[in-house]
Coordinates of C-alpha atoms and ligand atoms in Angstrom, one line a residue:
X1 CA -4.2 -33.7 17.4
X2 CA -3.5 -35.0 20.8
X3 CA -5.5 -36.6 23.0
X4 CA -8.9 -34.5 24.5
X5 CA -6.9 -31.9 27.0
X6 CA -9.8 -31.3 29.2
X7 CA -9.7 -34.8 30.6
X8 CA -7.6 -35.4 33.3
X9 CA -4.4 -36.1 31.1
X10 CA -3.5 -39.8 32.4
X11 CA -7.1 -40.8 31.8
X12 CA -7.4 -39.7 28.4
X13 CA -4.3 -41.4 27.5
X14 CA -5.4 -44.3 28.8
X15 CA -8.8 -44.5 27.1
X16 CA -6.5 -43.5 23.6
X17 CA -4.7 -46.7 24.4
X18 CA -7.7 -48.8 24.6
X19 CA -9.0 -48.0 21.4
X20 CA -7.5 -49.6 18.0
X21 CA -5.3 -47.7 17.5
X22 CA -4.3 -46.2 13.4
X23 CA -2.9 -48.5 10.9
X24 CA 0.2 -47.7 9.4
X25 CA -1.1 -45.6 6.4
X26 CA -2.9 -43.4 8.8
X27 CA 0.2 -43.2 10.9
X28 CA 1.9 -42.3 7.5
X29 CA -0.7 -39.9 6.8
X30 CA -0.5 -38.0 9.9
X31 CA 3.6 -37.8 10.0
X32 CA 3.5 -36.5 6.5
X33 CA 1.0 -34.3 7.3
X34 CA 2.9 -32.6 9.9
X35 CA 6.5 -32.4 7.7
X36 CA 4.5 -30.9 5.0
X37 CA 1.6 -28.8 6.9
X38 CA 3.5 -27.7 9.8
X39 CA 1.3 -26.2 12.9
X40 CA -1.8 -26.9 10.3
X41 CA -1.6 -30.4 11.4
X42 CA -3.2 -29.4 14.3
X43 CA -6.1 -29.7 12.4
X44 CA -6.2 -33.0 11.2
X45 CA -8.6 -35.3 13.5
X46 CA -7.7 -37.5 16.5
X47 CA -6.8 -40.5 15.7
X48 CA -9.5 -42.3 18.1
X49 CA -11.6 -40.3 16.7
X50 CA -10.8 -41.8 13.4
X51 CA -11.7 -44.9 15.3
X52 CA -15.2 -43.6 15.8
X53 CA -15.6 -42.7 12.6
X54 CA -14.9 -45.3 10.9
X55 CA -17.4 -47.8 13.5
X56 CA -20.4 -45.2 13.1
X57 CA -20.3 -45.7 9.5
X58 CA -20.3 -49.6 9.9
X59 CA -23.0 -49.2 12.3
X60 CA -25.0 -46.5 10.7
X61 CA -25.1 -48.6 7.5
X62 CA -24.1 -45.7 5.3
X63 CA -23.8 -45.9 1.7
X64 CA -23.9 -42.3 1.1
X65 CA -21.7 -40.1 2.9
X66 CA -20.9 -36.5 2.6
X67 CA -17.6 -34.9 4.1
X68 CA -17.4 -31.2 4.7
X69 CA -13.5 -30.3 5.5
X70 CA -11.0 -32.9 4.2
X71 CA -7.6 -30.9 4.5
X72 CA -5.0 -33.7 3.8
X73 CA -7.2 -36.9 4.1
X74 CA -7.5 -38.6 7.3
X75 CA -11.1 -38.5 8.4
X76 CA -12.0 -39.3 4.3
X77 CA -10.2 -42.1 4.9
X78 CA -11.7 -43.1 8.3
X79 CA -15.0 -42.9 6.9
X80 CA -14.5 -44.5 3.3
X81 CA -12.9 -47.5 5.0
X82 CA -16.6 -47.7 7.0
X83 CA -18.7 -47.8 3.9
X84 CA -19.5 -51.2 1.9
X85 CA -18.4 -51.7 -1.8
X86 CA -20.5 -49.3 -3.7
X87 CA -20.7 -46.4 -0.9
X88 CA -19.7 -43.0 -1.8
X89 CA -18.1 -40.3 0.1
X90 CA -18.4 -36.7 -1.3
X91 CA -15.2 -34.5 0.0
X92 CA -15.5 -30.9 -0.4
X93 CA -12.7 -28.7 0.8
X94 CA -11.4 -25.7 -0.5
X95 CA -7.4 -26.6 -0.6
X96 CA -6.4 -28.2 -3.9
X97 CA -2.5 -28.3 -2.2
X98 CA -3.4 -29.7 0.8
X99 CA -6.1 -32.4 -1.0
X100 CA -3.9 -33.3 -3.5
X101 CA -2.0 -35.0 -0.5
X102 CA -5.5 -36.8 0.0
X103 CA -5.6 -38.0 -3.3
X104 CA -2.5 -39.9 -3.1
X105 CA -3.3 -41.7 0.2
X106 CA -6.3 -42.0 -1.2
X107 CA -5.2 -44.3 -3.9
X108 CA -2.8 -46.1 -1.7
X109 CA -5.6 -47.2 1.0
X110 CA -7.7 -48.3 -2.1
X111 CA -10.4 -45.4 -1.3
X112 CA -10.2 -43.4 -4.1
X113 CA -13.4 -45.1 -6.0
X114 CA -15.1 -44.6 -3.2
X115 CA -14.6 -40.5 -3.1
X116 CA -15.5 -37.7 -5.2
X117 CA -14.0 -34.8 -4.1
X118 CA -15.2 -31.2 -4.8
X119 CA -12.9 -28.3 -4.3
X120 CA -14.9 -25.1 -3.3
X121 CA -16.4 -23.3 -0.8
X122 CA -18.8 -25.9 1.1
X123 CA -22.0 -23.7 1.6
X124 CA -21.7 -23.9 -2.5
X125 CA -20.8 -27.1 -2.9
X126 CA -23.8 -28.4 -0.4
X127 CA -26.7 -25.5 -2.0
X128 CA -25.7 -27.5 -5.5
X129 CA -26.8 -30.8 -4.1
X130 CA -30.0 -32.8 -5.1
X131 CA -33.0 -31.7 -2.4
X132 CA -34.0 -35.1 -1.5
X133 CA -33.2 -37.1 1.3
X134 CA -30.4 -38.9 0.2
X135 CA -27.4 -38.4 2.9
X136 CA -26.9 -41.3 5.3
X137 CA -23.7 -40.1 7.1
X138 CA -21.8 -36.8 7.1
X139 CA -18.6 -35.4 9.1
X140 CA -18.7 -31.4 9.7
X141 CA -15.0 -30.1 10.1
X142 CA -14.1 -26.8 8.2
X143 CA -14.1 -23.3 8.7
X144 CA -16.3 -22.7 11.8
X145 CA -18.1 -19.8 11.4
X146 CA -20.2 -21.7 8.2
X147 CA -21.1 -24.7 10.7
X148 CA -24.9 -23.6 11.3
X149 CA -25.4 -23.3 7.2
X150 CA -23.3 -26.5 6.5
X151 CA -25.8 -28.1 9.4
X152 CA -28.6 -27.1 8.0
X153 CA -28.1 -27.8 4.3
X154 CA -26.9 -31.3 5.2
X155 CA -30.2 -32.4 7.7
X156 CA -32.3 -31.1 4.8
X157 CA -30.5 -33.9 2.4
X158 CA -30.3 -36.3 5.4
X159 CA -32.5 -39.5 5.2
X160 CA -34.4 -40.0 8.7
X161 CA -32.3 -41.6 10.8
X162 CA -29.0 -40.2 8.9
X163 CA -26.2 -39.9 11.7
X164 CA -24.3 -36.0 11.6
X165 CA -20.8 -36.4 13.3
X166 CA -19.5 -32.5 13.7
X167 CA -16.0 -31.7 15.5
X168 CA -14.5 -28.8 17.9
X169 CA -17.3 -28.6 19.6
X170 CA -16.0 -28.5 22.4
X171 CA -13.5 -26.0 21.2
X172 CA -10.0 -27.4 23.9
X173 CA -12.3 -27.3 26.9
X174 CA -12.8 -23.3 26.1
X175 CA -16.2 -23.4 25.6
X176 CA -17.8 -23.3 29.1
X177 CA -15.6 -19.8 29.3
X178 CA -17.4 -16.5 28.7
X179 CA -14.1 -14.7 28.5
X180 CA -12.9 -16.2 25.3
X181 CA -13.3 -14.8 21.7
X182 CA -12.8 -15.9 18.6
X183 CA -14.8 -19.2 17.5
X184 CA -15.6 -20.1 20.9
X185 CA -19.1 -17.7 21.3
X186 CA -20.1 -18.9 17.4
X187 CA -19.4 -22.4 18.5
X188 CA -21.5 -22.0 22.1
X189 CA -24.4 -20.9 19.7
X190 CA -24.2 -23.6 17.1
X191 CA -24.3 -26.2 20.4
X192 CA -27.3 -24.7 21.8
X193 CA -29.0 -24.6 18.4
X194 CA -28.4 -28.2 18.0
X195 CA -29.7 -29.2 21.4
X196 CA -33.0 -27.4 20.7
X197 CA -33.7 -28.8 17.2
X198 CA -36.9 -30.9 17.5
X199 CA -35.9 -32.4 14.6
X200 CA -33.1 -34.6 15.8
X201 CA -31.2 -36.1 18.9
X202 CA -27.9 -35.3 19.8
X203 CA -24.8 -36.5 22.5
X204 CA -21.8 -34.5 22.5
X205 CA -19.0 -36.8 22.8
X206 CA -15.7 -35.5 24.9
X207 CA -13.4 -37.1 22.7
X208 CA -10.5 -35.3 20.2
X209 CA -11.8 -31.6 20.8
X210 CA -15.2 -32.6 21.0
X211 CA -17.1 -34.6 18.9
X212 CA -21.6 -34.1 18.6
X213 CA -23.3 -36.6 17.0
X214 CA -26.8 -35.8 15.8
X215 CA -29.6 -38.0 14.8
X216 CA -32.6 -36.7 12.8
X217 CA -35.8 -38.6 14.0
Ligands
SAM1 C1 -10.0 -28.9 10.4 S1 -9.5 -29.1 8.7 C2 -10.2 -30.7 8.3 C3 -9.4 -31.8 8.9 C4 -9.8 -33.2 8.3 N1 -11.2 -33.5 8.6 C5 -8.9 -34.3 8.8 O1 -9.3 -35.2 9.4 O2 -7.7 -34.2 8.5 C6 -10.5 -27.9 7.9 C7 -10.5 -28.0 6.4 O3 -11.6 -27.1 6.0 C8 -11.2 -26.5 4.8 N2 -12.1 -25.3 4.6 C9 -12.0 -24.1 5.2 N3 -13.0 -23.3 4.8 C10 -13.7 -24.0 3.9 C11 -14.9 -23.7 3.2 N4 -15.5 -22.5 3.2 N5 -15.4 -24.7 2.4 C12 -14.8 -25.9 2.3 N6 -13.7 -26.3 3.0 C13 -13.2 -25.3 3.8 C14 -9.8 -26.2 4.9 O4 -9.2 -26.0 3.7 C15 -9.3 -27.4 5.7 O5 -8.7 -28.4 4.9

């Protein structure tokens, strides 16, 4: 994914190019991901956002990290690469051909102890987890419609002051605009939910297609 396109386009390129920029096995990543995935790349993260990632985890501390919407591996990557020696990242997508493209970059950025992933549908996968507090740091970027239940099972498992990064919500500068369908109205009502937790703070960053990061405490 480009650049955020509701920025004046010379200014976003220029904040892009003052941010570290992807090594080459993220650069690797994303060009095989578009040979092999097609217009489904579109999905894949920004790569400054990969950037962010990868520093809120640092400065988050994090040792335990859940991922909800891995695709072909970037953002796993971005965040594993934040978490000390002994972290752990659980990955849940539903794709076992486009993880298995994951796995292998994975291995090669020397990740792949770091991340258990679980193939299934996510509100599943998150139900099954232990009820305690245990999460420190999670990334929400799946299907959108299951956002407010993938939300809401991960602040329940979130230890207080656990960081929730969730992406699109912004949805390409679309959602300020009553006229458009599609995930736009379900993303508009997940952002408004958010913003009126008491349990948490929140800033929704304009960066990629929108990035909200939400604090509980
Ligand atoms: C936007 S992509 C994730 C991009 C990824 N974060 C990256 O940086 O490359 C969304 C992913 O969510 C997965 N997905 C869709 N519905 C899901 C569900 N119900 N449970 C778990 N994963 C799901 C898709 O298979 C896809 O890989």
């Amino acid at each position: 994914m480009k650049a955020a396109n509701f920025i004046d386009a010379a200014v976003a390129e220029y904040a892009v190019s003052h941010t570290t920029p992807p090594d080459d096995l993220l650069l690797a990543l994303a060009e095989e991901t578009r040979r092999v995935t097609g217009g489904n790349a579109g999905m894949q993260i920004a790569p400054e956002q990969g950037t962010l990632l990868t520093m809120l985890v640092q400065l988050t501390g994090a040792r335990q990290a859940v991922e909800v919407g891995t695709f072909t591996g970037y953002s796993s990557i971005c965040i594993a690469r934040g978490l000390p020696s002994g972290g752990r990242l659980l990955a849940c997508d539903v794709s076992d051909e486009w993880t298995s493209i994951a796995r292998r970059y994975w291995d090669e950025a020397g990740v792949a102890d770091k991340i258990e992933l679980r193939l299934g549908p996510a509100a599943e996968t998150l139900r099954a987890l232990p009820e305690q507090e245990w999460i420190d740091f999670a990334f929400i970027d799946a299907d959108k419609v299951g956002y407010p239940v993938y939300y809401e099972e991960i602040l329940a498992r979130l230890a207080p002051g656990g960081l929730i990064a969730v992406d699109n919500t912004l949805q390409h500068g679309k959602i300020t605009d009553p006229s458009y369908g599609g995930n736009v109205p379900g993303m508009r009502a997940f952002n408004d939910l958010v913003v009126d937790d008491a349990r948490v703070r929140t800033v929704l960053v304009p960066i990629g297609d929108g990035l909200t990061l939400v604090r509980k405490g």
